[in-house]
CSV table of C-alpha atoms and ligand atoms in Angstrom, one decimal:
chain,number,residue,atom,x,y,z
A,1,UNK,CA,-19.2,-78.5,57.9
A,2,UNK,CA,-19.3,-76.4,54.9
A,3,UNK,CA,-16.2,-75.4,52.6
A,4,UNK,CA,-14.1,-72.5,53.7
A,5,UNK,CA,-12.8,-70.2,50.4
A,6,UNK,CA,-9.7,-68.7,52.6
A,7,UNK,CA,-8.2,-69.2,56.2
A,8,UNK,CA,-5.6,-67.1,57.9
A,9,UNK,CA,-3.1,-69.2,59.7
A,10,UNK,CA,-0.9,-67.2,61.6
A,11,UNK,CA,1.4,-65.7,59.5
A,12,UNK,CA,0.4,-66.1,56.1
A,13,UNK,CA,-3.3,-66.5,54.1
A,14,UNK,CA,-4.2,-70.0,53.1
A,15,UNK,CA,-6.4,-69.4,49.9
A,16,UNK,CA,-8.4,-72.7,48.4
A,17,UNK,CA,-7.6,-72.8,45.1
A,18,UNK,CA,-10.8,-72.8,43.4
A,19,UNK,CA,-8.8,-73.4,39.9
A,20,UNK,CA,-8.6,-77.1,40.8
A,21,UNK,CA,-11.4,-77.5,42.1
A,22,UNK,CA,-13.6,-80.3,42.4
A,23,UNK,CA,-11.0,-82.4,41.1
A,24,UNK,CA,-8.1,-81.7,43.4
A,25,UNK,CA,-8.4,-79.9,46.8
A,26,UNK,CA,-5.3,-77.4,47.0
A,27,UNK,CA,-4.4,-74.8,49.8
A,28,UNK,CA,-2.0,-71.7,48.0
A,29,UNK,CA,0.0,-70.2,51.0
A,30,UNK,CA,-0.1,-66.2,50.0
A,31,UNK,CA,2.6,-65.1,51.8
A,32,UNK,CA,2.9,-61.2,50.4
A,33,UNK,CA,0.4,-59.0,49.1
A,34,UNK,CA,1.6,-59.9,44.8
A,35,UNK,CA,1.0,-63.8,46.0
A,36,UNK,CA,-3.2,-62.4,46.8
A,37,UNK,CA,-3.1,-60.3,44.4
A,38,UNK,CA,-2.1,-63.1,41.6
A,39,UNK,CA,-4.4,-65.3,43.4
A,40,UNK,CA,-7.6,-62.9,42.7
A,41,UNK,CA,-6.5,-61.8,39.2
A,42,UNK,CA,-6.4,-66.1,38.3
A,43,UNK,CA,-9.2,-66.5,39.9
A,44,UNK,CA,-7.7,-69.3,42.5
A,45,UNK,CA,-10.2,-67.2,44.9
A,46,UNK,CA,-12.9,-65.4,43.4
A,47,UNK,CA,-16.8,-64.0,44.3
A,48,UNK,CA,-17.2,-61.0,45.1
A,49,UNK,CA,-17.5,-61.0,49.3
A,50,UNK,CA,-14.2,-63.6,49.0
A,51,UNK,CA,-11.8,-61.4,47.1
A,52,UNK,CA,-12.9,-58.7,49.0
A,53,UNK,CA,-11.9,-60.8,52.2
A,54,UNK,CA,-8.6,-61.9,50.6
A,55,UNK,CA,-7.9,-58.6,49.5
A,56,UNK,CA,-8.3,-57.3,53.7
A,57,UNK,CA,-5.7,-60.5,54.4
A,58,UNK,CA,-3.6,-59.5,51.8
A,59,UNK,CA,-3.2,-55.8,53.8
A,60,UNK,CA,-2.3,-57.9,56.8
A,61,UNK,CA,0.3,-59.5,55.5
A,62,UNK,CA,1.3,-55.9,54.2
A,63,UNK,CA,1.5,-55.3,58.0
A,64,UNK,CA,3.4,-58.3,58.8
A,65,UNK,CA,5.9,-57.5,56.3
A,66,UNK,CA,6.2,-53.5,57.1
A,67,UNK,CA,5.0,-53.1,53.5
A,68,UNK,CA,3.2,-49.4,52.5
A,69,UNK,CA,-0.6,-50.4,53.5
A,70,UNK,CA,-1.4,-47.6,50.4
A,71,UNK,CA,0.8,-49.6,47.6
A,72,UNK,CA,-0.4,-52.7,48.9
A,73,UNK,CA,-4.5,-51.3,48.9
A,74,UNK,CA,-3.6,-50.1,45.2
A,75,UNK,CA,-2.1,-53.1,44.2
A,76,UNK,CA,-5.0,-55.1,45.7
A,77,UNK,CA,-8.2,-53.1,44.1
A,78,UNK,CA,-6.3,-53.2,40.4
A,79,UNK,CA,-6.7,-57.1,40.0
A,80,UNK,CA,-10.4,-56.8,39.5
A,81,UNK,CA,-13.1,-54.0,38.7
A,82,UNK,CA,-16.0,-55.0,38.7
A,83,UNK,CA,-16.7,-56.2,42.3
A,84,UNK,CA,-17.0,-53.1,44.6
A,85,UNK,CA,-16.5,-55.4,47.8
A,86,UNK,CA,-13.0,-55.2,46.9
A,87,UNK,CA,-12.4,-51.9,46.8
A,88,UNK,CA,-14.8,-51.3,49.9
A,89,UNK,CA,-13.1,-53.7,52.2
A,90,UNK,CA,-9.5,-52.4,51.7
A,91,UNK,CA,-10.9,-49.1,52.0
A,92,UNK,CA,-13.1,-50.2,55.6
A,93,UNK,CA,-9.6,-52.2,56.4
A,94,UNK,CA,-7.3,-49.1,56.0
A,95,UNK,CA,-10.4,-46.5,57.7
A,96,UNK,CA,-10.6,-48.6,60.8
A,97,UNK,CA,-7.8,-50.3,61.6
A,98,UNK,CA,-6.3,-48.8,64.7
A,99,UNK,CA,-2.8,-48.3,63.8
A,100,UNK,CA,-0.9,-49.9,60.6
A,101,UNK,CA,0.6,-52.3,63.1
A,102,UNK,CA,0.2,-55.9,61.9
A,103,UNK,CA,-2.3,-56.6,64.9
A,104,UNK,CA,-4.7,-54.3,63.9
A,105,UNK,CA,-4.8,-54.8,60.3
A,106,UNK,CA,-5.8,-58.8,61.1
A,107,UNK,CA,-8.3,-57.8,63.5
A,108,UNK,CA,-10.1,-55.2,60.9
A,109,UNK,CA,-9.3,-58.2,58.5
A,110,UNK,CA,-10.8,-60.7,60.7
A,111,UNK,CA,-14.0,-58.6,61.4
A,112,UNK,CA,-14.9,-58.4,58.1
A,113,UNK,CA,-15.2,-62.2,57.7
A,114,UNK,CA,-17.1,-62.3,60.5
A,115,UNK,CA,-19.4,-60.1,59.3
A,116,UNK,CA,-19.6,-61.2,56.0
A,117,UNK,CA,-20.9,-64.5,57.2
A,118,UNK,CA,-23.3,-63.1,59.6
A,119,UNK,CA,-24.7,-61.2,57.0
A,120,UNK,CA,-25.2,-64.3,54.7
A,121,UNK,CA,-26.9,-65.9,57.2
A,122,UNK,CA,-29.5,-62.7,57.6
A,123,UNK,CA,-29.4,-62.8,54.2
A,124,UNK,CA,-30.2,-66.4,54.3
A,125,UNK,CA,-33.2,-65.8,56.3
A,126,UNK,CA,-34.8,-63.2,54.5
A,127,UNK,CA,-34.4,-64.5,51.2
A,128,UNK,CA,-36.2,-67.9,52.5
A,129,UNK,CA,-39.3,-66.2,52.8
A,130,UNK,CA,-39.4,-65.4,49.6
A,131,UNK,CA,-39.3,-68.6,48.4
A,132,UNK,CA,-42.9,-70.5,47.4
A,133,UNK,CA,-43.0,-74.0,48.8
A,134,UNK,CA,-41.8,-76.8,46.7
A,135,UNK,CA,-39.8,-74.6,44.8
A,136,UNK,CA,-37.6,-75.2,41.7
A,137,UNK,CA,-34.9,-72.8,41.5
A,138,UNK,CA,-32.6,-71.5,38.7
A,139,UNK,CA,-29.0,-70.3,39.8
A,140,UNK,CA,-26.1,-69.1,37.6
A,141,UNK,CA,-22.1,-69.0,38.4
A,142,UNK,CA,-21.2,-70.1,42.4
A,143,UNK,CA,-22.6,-67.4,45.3
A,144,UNK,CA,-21.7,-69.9,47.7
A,145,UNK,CA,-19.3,-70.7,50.8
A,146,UNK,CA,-16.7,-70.7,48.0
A,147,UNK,CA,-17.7,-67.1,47.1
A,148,UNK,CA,-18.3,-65.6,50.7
A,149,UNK,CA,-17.1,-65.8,54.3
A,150,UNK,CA,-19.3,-68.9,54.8
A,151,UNK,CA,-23.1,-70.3,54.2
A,152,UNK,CA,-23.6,-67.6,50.9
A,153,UNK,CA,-25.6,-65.5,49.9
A,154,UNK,CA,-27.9,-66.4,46.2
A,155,UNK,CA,-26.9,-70.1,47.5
A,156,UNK,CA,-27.6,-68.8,51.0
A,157,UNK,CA,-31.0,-68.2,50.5
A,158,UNK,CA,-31.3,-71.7,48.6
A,159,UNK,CA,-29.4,-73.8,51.5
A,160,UNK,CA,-31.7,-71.6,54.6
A,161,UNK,CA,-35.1,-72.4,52.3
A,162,UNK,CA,-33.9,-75.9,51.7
A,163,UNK,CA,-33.7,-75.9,55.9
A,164,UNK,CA,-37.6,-74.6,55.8
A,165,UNK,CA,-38.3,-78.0,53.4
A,166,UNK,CA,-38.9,-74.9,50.5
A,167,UNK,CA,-36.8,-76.8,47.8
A,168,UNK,CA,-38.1,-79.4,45.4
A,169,UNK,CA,-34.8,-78.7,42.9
A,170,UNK,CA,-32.4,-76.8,42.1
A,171,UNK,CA,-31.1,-76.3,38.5
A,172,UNK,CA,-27.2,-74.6,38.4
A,173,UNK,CA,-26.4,-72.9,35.0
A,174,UNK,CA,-22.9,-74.4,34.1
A,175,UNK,CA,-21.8,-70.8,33.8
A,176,UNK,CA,-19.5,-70.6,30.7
A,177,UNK,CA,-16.5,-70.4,30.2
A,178,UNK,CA,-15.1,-70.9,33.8
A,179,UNK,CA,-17.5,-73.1,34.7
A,180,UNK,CA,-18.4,-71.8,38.5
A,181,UNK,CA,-21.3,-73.6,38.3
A,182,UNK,CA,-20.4,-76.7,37.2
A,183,UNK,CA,-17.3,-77.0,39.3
A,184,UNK,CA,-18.2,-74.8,42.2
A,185,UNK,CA,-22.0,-75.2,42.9
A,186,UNK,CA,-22.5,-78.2,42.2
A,187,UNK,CA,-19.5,-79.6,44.4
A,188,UNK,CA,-21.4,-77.2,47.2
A,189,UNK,CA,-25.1,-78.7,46.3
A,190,UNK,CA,-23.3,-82.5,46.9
A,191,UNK,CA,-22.1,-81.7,49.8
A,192,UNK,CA,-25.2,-80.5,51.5
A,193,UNK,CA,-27.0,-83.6,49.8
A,194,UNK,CA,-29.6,-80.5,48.0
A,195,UNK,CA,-31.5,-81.9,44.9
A,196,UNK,CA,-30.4,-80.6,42.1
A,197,UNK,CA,-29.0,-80.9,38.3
A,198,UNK,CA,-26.8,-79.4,36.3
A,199,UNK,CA,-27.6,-77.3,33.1
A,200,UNK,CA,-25.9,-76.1,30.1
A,201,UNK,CA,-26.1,-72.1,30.0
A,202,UNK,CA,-28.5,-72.7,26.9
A,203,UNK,CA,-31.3,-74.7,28.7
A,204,UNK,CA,-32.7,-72.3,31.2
A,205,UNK,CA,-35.0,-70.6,28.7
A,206,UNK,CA,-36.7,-73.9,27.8
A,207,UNK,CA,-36.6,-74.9,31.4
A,208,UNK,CA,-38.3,-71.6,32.5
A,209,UNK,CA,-41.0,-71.8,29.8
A,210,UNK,CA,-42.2,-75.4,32.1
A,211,UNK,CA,-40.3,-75.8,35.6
A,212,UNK,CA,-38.9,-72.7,37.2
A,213,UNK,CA,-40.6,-70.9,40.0
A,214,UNK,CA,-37.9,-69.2,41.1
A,215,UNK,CA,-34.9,-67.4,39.8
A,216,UNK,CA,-31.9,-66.5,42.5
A,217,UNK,CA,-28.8,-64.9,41.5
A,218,UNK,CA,-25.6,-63.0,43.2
A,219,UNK,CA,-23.9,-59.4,42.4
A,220,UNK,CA,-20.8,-58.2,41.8
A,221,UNK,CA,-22.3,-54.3,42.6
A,222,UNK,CA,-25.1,-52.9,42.9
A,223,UNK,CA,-26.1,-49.0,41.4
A,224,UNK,CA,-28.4,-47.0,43.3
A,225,UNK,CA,-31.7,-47.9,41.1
A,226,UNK,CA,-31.0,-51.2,41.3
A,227,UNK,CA,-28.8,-52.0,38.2
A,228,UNK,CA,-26.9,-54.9,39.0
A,229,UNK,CA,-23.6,-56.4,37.7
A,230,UNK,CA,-23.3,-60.1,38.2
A,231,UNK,CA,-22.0,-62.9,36.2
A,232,UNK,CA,-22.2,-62.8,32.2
A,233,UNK,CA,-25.6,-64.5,31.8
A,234,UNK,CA,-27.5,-62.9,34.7
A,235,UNK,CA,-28.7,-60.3,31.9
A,236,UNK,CA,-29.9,-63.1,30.0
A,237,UNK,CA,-31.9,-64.9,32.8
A,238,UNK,CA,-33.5,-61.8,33.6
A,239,UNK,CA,-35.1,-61.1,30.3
A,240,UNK,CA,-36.3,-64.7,30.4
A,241,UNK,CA,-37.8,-64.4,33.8
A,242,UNK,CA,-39.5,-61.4,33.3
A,243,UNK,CA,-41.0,-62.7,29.9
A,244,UNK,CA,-42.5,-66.2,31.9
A,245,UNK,CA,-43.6,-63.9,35.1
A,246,UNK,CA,-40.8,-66.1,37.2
A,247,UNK,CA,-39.6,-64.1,40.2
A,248,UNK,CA,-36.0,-63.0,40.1
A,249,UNK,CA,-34.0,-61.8,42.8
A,250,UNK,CA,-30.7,-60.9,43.8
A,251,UNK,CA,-28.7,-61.4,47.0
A,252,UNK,CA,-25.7,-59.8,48.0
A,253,UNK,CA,-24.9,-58.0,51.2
A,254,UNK,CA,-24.4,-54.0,51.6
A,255,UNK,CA,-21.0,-54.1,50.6
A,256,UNK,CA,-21.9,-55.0,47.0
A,257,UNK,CA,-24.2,-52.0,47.2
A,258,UNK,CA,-22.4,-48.7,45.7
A,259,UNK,CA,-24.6,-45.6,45.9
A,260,UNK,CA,-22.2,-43.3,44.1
A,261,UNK,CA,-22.8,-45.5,40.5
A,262,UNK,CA,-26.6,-43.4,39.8
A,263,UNK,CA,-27.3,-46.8,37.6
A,264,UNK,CA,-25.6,-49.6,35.4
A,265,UNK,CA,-24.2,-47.6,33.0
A,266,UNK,CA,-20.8,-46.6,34.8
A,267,UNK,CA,-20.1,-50.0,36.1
A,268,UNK,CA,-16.9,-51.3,35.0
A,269,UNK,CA,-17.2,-54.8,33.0
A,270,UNK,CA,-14.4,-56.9,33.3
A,271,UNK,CA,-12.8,-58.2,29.9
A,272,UNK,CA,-10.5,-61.3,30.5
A,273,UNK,CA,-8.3,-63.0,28.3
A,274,UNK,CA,-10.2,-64.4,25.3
A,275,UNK,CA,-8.1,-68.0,25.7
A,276,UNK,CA,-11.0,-68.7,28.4
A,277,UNK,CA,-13.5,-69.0,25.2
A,278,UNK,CA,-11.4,-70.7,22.8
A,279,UNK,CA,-9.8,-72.9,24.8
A,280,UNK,CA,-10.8,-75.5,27.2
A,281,UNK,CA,-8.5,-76.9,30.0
A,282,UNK,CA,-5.3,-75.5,27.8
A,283,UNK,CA,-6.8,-77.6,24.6
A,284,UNK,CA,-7.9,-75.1,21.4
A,285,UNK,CA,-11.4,-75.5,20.7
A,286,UNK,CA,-11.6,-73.1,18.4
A,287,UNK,CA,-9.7,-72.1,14.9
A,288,UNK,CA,-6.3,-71.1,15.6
A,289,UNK,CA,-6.2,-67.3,15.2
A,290,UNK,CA,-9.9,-67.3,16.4
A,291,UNK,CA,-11.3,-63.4,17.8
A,292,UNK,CA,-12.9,-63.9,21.0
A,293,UNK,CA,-14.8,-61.4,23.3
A,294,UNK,CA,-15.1,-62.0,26.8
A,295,UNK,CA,-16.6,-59.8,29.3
A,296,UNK,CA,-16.7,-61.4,32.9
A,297,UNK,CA,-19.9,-59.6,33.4
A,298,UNK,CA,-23.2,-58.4,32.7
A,299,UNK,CA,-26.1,-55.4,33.8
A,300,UNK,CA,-29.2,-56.2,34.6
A,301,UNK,CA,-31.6,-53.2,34.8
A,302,UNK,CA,-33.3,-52.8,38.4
A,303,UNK,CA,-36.4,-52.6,37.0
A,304,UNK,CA,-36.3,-56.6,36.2
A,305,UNK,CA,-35.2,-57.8,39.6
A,306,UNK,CA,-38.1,-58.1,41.7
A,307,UNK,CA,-36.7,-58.2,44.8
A,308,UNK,CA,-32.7,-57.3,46.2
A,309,UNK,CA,-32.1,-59.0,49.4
A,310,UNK,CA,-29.5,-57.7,51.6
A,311,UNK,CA,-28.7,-58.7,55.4
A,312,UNK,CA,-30.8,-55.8,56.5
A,313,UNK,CA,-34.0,-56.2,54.5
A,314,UNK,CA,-35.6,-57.5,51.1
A,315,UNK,CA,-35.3,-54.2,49.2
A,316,UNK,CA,-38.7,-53.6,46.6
A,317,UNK,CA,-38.2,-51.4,43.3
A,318,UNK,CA,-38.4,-48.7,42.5
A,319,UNK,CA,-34.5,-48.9,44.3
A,320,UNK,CA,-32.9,-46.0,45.6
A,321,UNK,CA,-30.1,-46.9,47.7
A,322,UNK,CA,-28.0,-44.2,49.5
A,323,UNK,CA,-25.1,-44.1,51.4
A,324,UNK,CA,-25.4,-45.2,54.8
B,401,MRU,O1,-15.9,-64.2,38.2
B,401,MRU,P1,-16.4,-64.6,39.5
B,401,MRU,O2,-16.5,-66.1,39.7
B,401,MRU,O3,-15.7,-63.9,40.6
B,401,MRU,O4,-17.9,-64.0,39.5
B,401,MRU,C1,-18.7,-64.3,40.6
B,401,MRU,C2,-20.1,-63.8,40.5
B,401,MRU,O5,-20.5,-63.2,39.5
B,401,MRU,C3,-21.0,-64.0,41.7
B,401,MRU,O6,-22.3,-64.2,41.3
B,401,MRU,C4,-20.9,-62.7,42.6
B,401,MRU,O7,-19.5,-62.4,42.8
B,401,MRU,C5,-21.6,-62.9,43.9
B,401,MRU,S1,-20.7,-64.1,44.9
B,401,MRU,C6,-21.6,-64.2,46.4
């Protein structure tokens, strides 16, 4: 059975703490909307699709508590900007919810995890046939069960071609400095016994002059032509697909899409506290004193993704995506 990133258990939110992870397997019991809403900004839960679905939690436990469902959804969207699932499933939790009774908040709640890993799945399927046979694939930062309602969705297409006997390899970039790759992906790729080695961020460009056939990536939000945040390094992986003629596509479902950015350019790029440079597990690795810079994310332009798979089609350039 594959890892679950959250779990609500009757009256309070069970979040994995991703933090620890792979070394230690610890459940945080959010019991109020600030315990979520610490849990997102630290990054204990984190992906795009998953903070989004703590974030819907995190409004039932508003309910539970006969907290203001409008504080809470305010509180909730401030921890991160860069992700639009956030903001779009407090908004689809508060729109269509019934009442503001605690019931109704779970079920909306509930609904969008089950959605969410439907949609992997579709995504999942379509993304498989995009994927040459005996493919070795490049990934960046952890679009897996860990980021999603289940299965994934970059790692979804990987785990549904690896079913179709697609995959010779997969190589996950490490994915400085919080290491999602190394201690997210690769705990995932074990798990489901899929071939595959570890990189250092700095190796994909030699590795996709030789061995790389295919390049699969998530998003944090998608513009309307196509412009696509996702993890600091996706930028980079683009430019070097596009220069070795290496596919390159990116999977996310509808609710990273946001039609009202016209492109990249109005995105908002997280910054987060430069400590996650110069330091490494609390230790200095750099001079004490040391500037750092460290945006959480990056723009790729549309017109080097070849291909956006969502759960209701693969999606060619030139983009235009509309609201629905
Ligand atoms: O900072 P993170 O770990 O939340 O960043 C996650 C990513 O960039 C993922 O690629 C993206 O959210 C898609 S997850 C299915």
């Amino acid at each position: 059975m594959s890892v679950v990133a959250l779990e609500w258990r009757s009256d309070h939110l069970a979040i994995l703490d991703q933090r620890r992870l792979p070394g230690s397997v610890v459940w945080l019991n959010a019991r109020s909307v600030e315990d979520v809403a610490a849990a997102i900004s630290d990054m204990a839960v984190r992906g795009a699709p998953a903070i989004g679905l703590a974030a819907a939690y995190g409004l039932a436990l508003a309910a539970l508590r006969g907290d203001s469902l409008s504080d809470a959804a305010d509180r909730l969207a401030a921890t991160r900007p860069t992700a639009v699932n956030l903001k779009w499933a407090l908004d689809r939790v508060v729109s269509q919810a019934l009442s503001e009774g605690f019931e109704a908040v779970l079920a909306a709640a509930k609904q969008i995890e089950d959605e969410d890993r439907e949609a992997n799945r579709a995504i999942g399927r379509h993304g498989a046939e995009l994927v040459p046979h005996g493919a070795r694939i490049l990934t960046i930062c952890n679009t897996g069960s860990l980021a999603t309602g289940g299965h994934g969705t970059a790692l979804g297409i990987i785990r549904s071609a690896y079913e179709q006997g697609k995959v010779r390899k997969v190589y996950a970039c490490e994915t400085r400095p919080r290491l999602q790759g190394a201690r997210l992906t690769a705990w995932e790729l074990m798990q489901d016994g899929i071939p595959f080695s570890l990189i250092a961020d700095g190796a994909a460009g030699s590795l996709m002059a030789r061995n790389i056939d295919f390049v699969v990536v998530g998003a944090d939000r998608i513009a309307a032509n196509g412009d696509t945040a996702n993890k600091l390094g996706t930028y980079s992986l683009a430019v070097l697909a596009r220069h070795h003629g290496i596919p390159f596509v990116v999977a996310a479902p509808s609710s990273t899409l946001d039609p009202s950015m016209p492109d990249g350019s109005g995105i908002p790029i997280e910054e987060r506290d430069p400590r996650e440079i110069t330091e490494i597990e609390g230790v200095s690795v750099a001079p004490s004193g040391c500037p750092a810079y460290n945006p959480a994310f990056d723009v790729t332009p549309g017109s080097l993704i070849t291909a956006i798979v969502t759960e209701t089609e693969v999606h060619h350039p030139p983009y235009t995506f509309a609201d629905v």
